[in-house]
mmCIF file of C-alpha atoms in Angstrom:
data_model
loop_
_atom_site.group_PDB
_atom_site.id
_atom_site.type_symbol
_atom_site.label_atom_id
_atom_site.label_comp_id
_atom_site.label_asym_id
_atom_site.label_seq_id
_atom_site.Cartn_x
_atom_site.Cartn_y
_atom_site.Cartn_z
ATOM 1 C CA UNK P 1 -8.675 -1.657 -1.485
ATOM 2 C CA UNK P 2 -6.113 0.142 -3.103
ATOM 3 C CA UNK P 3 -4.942 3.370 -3.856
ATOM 4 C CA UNK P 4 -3.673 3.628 -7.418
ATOM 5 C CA UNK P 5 -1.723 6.782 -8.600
ATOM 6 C CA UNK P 6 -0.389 8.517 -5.210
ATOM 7 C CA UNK P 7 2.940 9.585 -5.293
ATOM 8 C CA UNK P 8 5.583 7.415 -3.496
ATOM 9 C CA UNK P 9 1.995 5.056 -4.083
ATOM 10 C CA UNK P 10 1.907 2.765 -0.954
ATOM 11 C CA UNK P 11 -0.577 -0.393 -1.261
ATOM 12 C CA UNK P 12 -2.944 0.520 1.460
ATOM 13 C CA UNK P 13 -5.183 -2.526 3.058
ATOM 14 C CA UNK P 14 -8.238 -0.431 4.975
ATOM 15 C CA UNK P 15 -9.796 -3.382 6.441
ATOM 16 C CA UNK P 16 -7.135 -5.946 8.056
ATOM 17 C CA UNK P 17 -9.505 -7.257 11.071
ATOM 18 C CA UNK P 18 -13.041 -7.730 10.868
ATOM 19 C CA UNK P 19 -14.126 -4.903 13.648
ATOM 20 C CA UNK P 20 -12.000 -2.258 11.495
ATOM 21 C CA UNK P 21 -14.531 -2.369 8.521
ATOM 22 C CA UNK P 22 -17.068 -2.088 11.222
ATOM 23 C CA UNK P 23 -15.473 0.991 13.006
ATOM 24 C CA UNK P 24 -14.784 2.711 9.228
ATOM 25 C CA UNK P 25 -18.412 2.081 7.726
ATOM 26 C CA UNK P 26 -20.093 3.410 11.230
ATOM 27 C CA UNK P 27 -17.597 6.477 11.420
ATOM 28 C CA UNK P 28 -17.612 7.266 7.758
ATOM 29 C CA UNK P 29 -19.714 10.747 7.424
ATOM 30 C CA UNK P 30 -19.965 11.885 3.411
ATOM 31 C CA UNK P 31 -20.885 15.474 3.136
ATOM 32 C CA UNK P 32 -21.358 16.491 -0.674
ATOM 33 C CA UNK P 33 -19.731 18.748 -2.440
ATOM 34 C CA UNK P 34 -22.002 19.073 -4.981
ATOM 35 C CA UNK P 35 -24.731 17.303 -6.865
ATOM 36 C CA UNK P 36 -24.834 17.347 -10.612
ATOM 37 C CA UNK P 37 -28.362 16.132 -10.962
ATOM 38 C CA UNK P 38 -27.275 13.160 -13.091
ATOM 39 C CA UNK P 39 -30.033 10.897 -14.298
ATOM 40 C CA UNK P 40 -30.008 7.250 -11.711
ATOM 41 C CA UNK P 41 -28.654 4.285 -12.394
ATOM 42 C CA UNK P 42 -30.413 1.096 -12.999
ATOM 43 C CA UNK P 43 -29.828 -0.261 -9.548
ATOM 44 C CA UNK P 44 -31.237 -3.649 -10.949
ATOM 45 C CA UNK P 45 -28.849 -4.020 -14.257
ATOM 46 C CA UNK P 46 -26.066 -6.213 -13.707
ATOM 47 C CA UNK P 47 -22.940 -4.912 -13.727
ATOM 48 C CA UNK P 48 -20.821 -8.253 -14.384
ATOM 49 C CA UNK P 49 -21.908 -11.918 -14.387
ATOM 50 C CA UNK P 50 -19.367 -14.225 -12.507
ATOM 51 C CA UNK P 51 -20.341 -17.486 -13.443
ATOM 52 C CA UNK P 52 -24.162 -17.864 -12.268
ATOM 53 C CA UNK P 53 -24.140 -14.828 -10.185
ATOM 54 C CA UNK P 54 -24.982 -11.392 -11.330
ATOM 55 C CA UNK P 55 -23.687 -8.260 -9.905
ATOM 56 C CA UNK P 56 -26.190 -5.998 -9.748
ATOM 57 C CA UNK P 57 -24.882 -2.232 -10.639
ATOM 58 C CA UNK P 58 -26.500 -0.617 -7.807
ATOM 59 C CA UNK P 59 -24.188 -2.351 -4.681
ATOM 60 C CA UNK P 60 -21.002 -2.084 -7.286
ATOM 61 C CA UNK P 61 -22.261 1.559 -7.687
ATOM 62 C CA UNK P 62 -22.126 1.758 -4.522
ATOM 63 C CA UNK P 63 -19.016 0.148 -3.664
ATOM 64 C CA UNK P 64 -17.304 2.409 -6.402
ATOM 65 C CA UNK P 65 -18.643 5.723 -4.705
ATOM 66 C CA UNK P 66 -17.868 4.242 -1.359
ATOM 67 C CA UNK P 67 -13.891 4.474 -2.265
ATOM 68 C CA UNK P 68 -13.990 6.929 -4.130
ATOM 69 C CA UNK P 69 -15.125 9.081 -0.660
ATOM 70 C CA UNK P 70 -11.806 7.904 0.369
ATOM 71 C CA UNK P 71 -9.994 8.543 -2.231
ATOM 72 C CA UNK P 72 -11.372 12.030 -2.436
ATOM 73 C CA UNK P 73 -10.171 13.061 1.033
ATOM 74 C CA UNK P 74 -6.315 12.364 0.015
ATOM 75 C CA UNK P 75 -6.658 12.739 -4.226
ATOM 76 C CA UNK P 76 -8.210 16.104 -3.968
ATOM 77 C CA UNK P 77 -4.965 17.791 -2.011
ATOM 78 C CA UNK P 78 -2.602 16.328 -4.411
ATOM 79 C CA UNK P 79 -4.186 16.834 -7.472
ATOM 80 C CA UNK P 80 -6.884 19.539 -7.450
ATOM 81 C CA UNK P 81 -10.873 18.723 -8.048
ATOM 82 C CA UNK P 82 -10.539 17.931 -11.333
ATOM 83 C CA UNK P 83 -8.224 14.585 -10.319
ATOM 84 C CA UNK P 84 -10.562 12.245 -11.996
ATOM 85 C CA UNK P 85 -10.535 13.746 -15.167
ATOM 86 C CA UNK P 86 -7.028 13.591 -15.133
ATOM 87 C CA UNK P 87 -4.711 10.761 -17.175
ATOM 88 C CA UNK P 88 -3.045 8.505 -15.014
ATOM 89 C CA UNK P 89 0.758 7.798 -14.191
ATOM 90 C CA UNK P 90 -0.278 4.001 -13.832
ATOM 91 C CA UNK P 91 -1.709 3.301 -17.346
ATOM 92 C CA UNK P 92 -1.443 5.385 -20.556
ATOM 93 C CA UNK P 93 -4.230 6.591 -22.215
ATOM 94 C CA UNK P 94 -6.284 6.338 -18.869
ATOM 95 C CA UNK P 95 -7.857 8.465 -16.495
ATOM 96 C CA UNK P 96 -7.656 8.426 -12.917
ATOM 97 C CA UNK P 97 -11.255 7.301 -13.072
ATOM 98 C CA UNK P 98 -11.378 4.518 -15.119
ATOM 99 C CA UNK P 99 -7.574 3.428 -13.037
ATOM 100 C CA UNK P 100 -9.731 2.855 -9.995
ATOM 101 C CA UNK P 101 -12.811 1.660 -12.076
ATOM 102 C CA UNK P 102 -10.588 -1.151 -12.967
ATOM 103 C CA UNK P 103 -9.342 -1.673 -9.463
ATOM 104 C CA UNK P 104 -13.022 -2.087 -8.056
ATOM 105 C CA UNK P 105 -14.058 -4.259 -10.711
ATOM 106 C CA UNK P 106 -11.229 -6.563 -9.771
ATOM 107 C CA UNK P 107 -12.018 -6.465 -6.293
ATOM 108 C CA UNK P 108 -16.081 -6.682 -6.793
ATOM 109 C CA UNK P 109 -14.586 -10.428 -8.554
ATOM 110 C CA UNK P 110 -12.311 -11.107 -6.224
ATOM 111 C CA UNK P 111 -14.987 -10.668 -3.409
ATOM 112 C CA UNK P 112 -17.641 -12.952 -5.265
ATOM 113 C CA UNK P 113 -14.690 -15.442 -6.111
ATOM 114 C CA UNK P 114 -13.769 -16.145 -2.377
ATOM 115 C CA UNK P 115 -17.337 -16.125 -1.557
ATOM 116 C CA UNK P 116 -17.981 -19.096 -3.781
ATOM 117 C CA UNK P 117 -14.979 -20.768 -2.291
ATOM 118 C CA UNK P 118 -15.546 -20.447 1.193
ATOM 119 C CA UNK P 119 -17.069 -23.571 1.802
ATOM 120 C CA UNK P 120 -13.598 -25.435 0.210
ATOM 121 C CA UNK P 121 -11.840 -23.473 3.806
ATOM 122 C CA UNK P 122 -14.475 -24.035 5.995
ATOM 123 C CA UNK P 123 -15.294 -20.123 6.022
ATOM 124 C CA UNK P 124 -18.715 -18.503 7.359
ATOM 125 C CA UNK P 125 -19.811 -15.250 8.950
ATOM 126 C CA UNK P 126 -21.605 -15.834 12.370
ATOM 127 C CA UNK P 127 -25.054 -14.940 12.977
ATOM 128 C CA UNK P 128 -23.242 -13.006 16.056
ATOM 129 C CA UNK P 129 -21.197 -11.521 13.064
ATOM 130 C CA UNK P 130 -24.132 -10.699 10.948
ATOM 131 C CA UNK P 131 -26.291 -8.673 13.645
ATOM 132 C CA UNK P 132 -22.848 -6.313 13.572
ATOM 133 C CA UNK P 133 -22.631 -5.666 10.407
ATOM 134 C CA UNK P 134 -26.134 -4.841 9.866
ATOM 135 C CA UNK P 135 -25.833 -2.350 12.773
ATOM 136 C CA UNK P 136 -22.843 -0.488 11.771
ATOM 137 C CA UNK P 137 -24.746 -0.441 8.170
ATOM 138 C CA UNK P 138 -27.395 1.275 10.021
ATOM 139 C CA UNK P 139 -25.368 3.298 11.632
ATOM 140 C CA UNK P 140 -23.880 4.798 8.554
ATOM 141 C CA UNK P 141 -26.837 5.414 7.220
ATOM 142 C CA UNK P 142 -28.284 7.420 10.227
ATOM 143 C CA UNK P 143 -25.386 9.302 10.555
ATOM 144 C CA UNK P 144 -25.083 10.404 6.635
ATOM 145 C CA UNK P 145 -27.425 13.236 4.989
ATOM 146 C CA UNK P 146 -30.087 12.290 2.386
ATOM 147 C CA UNK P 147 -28.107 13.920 -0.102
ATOM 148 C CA UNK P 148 -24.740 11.960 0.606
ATOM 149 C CA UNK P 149 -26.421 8.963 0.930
ATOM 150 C CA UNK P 150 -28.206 9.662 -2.403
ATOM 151 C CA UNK P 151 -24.818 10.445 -3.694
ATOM 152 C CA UNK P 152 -22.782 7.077 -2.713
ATOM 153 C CA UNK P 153 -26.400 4.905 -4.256
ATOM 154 C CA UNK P 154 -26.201 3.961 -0.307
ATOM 155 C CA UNK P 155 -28.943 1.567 0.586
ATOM 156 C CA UNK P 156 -29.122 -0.387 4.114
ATOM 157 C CA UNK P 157 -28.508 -4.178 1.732
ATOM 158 C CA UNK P 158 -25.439 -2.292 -0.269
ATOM 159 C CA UNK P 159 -23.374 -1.129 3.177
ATOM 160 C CA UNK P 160 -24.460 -4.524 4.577
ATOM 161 C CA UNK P 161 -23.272 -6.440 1.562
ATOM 162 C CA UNK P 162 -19.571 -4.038 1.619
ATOM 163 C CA UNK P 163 -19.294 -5.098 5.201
ATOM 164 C CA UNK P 164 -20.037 -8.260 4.397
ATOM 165 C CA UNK P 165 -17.391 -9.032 2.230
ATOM 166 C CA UNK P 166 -15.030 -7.421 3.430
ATOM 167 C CA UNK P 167 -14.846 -9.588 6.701
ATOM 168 C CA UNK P 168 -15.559 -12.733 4.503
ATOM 169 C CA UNK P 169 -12.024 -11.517 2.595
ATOM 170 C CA UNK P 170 -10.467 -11.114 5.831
ATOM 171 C CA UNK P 171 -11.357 -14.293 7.345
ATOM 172 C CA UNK P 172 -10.935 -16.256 3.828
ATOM 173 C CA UNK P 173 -7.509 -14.784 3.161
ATOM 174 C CA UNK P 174 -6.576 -16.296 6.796
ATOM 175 C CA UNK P 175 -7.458 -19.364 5.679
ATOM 176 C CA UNK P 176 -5.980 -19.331 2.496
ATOM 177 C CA UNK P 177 -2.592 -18.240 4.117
ATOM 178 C CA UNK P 178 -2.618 -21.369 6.934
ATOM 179 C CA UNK P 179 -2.300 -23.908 3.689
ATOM 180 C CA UNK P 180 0.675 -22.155 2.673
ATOM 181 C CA UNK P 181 3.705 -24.099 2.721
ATOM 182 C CA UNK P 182 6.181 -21.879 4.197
ATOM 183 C CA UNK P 183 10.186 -21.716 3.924
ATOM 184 C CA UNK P 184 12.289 -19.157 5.398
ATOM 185 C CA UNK P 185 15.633 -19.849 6.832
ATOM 186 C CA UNK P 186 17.749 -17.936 9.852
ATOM 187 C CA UNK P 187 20.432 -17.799 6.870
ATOM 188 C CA UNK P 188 17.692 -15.863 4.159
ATOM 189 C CA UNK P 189 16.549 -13.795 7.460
ATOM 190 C CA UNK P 190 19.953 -12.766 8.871
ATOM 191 C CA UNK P 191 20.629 -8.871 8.769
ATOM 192 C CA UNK P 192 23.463 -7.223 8.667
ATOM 193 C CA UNK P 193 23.495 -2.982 9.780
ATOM 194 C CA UNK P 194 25.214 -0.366 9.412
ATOM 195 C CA UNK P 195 25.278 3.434 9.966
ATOM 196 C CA UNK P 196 25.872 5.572 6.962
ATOM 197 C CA UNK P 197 26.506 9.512 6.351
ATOM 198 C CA UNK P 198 25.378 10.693 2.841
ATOM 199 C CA UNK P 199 27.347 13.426 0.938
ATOM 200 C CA UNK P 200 25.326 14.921 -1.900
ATOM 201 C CA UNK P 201 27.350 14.638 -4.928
ATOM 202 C CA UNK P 202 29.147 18.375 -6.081
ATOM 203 C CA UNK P 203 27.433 20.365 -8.619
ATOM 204 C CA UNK P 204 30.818 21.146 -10.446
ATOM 205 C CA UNK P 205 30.920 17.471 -11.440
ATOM 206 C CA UNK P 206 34.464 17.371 -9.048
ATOM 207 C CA UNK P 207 35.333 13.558 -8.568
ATOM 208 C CA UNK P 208 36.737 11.521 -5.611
ATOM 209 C CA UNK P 209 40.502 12.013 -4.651
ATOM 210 C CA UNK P 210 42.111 9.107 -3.192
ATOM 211 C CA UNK P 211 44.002 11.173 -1.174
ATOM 212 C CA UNK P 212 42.645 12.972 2.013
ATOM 213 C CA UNK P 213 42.328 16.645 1.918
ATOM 214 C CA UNK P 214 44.524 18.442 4.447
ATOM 215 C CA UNK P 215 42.003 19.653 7.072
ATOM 216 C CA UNK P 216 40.217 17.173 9.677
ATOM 217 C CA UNK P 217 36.888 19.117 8.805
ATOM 218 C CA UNK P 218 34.703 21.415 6.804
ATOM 219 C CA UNK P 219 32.933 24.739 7.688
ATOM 220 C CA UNK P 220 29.309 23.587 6.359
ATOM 221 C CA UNK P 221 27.055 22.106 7.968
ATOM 222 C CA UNK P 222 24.931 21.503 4.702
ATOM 223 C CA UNK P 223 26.015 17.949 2.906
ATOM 224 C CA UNK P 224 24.637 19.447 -0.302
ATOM 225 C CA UNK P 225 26.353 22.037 -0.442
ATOM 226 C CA UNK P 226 29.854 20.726 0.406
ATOM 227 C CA UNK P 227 32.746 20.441 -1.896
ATOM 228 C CA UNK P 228 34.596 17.885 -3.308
ATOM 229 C CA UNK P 229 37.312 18.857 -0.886
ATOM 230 C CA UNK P 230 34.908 19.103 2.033
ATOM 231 C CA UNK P 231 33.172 15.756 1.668
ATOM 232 C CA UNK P 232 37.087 14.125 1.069
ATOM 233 C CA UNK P 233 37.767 15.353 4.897
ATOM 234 C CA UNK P 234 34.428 14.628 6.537
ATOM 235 C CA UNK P 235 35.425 10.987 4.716
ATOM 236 C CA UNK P 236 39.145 10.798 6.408
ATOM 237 C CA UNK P 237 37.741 12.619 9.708
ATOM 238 C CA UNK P 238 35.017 9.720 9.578
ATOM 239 C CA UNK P 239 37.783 6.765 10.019
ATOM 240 C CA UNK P 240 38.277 7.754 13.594
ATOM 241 C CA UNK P 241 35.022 10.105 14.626
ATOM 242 C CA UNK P 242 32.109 8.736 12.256
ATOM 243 C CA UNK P 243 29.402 9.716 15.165
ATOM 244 C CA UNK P 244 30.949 13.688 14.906
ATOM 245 C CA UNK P 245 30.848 13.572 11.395
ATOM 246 C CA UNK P 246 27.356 12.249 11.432
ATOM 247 C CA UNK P 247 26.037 15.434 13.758
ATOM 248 C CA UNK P 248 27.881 18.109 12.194
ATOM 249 C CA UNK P 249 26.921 16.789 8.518
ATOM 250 C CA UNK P 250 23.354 15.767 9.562
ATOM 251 C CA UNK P 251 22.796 12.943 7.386
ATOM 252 C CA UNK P 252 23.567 9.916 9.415
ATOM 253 C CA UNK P 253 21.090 7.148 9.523
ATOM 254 C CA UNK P 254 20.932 3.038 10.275
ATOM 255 C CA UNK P 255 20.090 0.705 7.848
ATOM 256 C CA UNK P 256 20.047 -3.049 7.707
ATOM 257 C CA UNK P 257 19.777 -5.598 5.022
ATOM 258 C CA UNK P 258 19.550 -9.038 3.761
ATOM 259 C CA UNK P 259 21.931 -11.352 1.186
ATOM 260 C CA UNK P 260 18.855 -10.105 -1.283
ATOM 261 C CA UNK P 261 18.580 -6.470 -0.867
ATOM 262 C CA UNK P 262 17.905 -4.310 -4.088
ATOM 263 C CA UNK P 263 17.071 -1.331 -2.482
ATOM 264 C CA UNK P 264 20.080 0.335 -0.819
ATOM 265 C CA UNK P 265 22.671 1.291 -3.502
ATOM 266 C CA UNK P 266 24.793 -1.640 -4.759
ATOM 267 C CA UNK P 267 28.520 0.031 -4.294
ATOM 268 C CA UNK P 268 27.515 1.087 -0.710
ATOM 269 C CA UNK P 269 26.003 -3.041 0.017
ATOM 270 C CA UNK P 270 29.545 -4.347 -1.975
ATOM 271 C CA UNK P 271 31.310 -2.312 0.447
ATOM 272 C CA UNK P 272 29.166 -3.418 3.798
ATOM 273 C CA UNK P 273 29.829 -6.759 3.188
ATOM 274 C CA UNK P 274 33.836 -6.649 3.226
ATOM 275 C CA UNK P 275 33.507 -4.651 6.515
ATOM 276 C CA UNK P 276 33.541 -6.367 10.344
ATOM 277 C CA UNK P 277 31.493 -4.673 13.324
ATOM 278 C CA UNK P 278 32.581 -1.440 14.194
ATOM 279 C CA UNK P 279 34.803 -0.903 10.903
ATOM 280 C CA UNK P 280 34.594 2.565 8.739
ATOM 281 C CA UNK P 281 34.873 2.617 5.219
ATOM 282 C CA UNK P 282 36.115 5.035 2.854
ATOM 283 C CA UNK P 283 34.410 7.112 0.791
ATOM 284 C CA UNK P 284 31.436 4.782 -1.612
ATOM 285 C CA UNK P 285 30.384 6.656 -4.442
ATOM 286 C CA UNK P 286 26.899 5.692 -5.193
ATOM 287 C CA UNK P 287 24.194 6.587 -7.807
ATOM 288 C CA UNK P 288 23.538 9.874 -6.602
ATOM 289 C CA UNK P 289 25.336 10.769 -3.629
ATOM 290 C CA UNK P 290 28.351 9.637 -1.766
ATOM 291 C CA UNK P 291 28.174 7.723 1.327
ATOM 292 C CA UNK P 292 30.723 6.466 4.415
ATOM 293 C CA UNK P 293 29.638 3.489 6.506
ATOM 294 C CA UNK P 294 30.433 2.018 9.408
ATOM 295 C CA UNK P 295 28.954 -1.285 10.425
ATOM 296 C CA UNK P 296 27.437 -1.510 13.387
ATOM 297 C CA UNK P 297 26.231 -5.303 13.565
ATOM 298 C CA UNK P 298 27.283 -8.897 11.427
ATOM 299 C CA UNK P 299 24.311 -10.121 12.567
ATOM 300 C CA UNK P 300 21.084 -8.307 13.903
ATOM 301 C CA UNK P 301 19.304 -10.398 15.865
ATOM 302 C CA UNK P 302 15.993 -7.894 16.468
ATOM 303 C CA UNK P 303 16.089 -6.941 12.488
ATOM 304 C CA UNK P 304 16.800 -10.555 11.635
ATOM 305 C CA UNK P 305 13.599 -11.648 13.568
ATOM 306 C CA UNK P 306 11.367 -8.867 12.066
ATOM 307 C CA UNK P 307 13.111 -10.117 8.218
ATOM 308 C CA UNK P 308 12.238 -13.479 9.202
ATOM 309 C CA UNK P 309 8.103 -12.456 10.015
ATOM 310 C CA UNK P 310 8.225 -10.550 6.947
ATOM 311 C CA UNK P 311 9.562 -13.228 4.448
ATOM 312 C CA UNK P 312 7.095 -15.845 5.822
ATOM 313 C CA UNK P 313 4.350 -12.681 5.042
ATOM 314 C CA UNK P 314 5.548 -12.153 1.623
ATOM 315 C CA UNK P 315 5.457 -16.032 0.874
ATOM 316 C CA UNK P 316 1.848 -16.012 2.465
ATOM 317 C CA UNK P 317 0.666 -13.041 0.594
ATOM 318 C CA UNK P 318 1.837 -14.710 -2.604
ATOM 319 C CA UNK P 319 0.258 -18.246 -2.085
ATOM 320 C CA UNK P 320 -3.305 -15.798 -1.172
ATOM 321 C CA UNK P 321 -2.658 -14.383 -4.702
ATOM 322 C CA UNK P 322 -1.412 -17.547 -6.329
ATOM 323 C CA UNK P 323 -5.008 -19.472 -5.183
ATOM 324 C CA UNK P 324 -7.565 -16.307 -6.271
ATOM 325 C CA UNK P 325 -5.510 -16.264 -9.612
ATOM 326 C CA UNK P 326 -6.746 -19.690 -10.106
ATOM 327 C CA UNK P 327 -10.114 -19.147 -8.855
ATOM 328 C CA UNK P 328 -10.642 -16.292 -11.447
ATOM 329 C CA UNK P 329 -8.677 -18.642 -13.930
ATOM 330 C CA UNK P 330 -11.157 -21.111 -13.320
ATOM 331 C CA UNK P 331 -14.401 -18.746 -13.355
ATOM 332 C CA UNK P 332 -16.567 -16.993 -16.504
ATOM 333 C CA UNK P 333 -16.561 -13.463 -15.992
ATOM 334 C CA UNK P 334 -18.323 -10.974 -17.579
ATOM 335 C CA UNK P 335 -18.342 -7.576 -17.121
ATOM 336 C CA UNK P 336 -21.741 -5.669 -18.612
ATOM 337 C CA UNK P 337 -19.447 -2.850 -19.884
ATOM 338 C CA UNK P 338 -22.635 -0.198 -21.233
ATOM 339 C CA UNK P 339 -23.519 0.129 -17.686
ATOM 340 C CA UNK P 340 -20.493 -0.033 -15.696
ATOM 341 C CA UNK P 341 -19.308 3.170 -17.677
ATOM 342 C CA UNK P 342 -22.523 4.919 -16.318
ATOM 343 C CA UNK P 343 -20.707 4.938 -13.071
ATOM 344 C CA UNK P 344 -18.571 7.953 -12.623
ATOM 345 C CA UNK P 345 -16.715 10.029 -10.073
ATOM 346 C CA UNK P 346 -18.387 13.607 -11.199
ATOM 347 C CA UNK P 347 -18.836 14.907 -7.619
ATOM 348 C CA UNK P 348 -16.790 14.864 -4.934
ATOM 349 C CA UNK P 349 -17.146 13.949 -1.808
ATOM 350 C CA UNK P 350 -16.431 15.003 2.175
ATOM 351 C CA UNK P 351 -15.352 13.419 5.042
ATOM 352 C CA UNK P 352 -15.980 13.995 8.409
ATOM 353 C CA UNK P 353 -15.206 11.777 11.119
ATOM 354 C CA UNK P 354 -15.935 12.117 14.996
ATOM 355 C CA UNK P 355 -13.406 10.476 16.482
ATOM 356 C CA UNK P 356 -15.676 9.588 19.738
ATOM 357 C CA UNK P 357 -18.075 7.588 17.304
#
């Protein structure tokens, strides 16, 4: 699943291991907040055809009201009850709503796609497997009021069906990733670090001197509100006490990168790479702020390692996305667009969750 529309939006996967979507379904307690009385859905109209098989609207119902929960507990702080109604950063013209409408239609596909496939990487769910799932559906249910249940269009098959799937995604995206042919050097893995101190730029739109100011230090503590003058003599003081500077400025941090870093700013990375370990540069005006390094390794070993793991991840990850772009290249879909829109987020839901279940 993913969370659309969050600010600082992080992709979050819910259900990495197969006893996680267990643990969540079981655990998962929807109080509602209110119940508009709506007229029910055709649980038996399909929802979208995907080649020969149809999608019936009551399990993608359910699967939509089933996130939504989630979403609920984290959308509702940020944006007020009224989140779903509201247009979305993502796409213009759309509401929040029909944003994650589209993101659960693509993942209802995606989980019938790999499903059809799962014979081509010897993929299966154990009858050991299947007694699980269909207690922690049970579970869920028991635990859940009629109301909440009546709410989500919860139904023993639906939860079983969710679980279902989402281990079969699990296990096939496992397979999918061992056929991936993998390259990742020690050269495209190798980190460099360094420590940096960050000087908020002056409001007075004061530049850089190239010459140091006369005192060793400044009298504030506060980076953003130093002047031009200040930050020039934290930067000289920095050349032979960059740890001092660091405490008594209070913006010191570590950071380590790659030959293909885009993140950090590009003056301050220019600058990193001209330096040797334990070397302090000058003052690097950046973007935004200022910024004096000193770098601490030429080579990383620990960060290098932890590049390298994430690299051969990335390339994984890709080849996963590569193969179900094919499979949905290669597939007639459908989507029965009349009813899906009778699926909406118009009440809200609650979570509670004992921790001890």
């Amino acid at each position: 699943w993913e969370y659309a529309n969050i600010p600082a939006r992080k992709d979050l996967d819910f259900m990495k291991a197969k006893k996680i979507a267990a643990v969540l379904l079981a655990g998962l307690v929807l109080g509602s907040v209110a119940l508009s009385g709506c007229g029910k859905l055709n649980a038996n109209a399909t929802a979208v055809t995907i080649d020969d098989t149809k999608v019936s609207l009551g399990f993608a119902n359910f699967a939509a009201k089933y996130q939504q929960a989630i979403c609920d507990k984290y959308y509702v702080a940020y944006f007020g009850e009224d989140v779903w109604k509201q247009e979305s950063n993502a796409q213009d013209g759309k509401t929040m709503q029909d944003v994650q409408k589209d993101n659960i239609m693509e993942q209802l596909e995606d989980w019938y796609l790999l499903d059809a496939a799962k014979d081509d990487y010897n993929v299966s769910i154990s009858d050991e497997e299947q007694t699980g799932i269909s207690e922690a559906a049970k579970a869920f249910m028991d635990a859940n009021s009629k109301e909440a249940i009546s709410q989500a269009g919860a139904t023993q098959e639906y939860v079983e069906q969710l679980l279902y799937f989402n281990l079969l995604q699990y296990k096939m995206k496992n397979a999918i990733e061992e056929k991936a042919e993998v390259n990742v050097s020690d050269e495209d893995a190798a980190m460099r670090t360094f420590s940096y101190i960050t000087f908020a730029k002056p409001s007075d739109g004061s530049t850089a001197s190239n010459t140091s100011a006369s005192s060793s230090s400044a009298s504030s503590s506060s980076s953003s509100a130093l002047t031009q003058e200040q930050i020039n003599a934290y930067a000289q003081q920095a050349k032979t006490d960059f740890d001092t500077v660091g405490t008594t400025v209070g913006t010191q941090n570590t950071y380590s990168y790659d030959k293909k870093d885009s993140k950090m700013d590009k003056s301050v990375i220019e600058e990193a790479d001209k330096l040797k370990a334990g070397e302090v540069s000058g003052l690097i005006e950046g973007d935004d702020n200022y910024y004096v390094i000193r770098l601490d390794s030429e080579y990383d070993a620990e960060a290098s390692a932890s590049n390298k793991e994430t690299l051969i991840q990335e390339q994984k990850d890709n080849y996963y996305t590569d193969v179900l772009k094919k499979l949905r290249d290669n597939a007639k879909i459908k989507v029965n667009t009349s009813e899906w829109k009778k699926v909406t987020f118009t009440d809200l839901f609650e979570i509670s969750s004992d921790e001890e279940q």
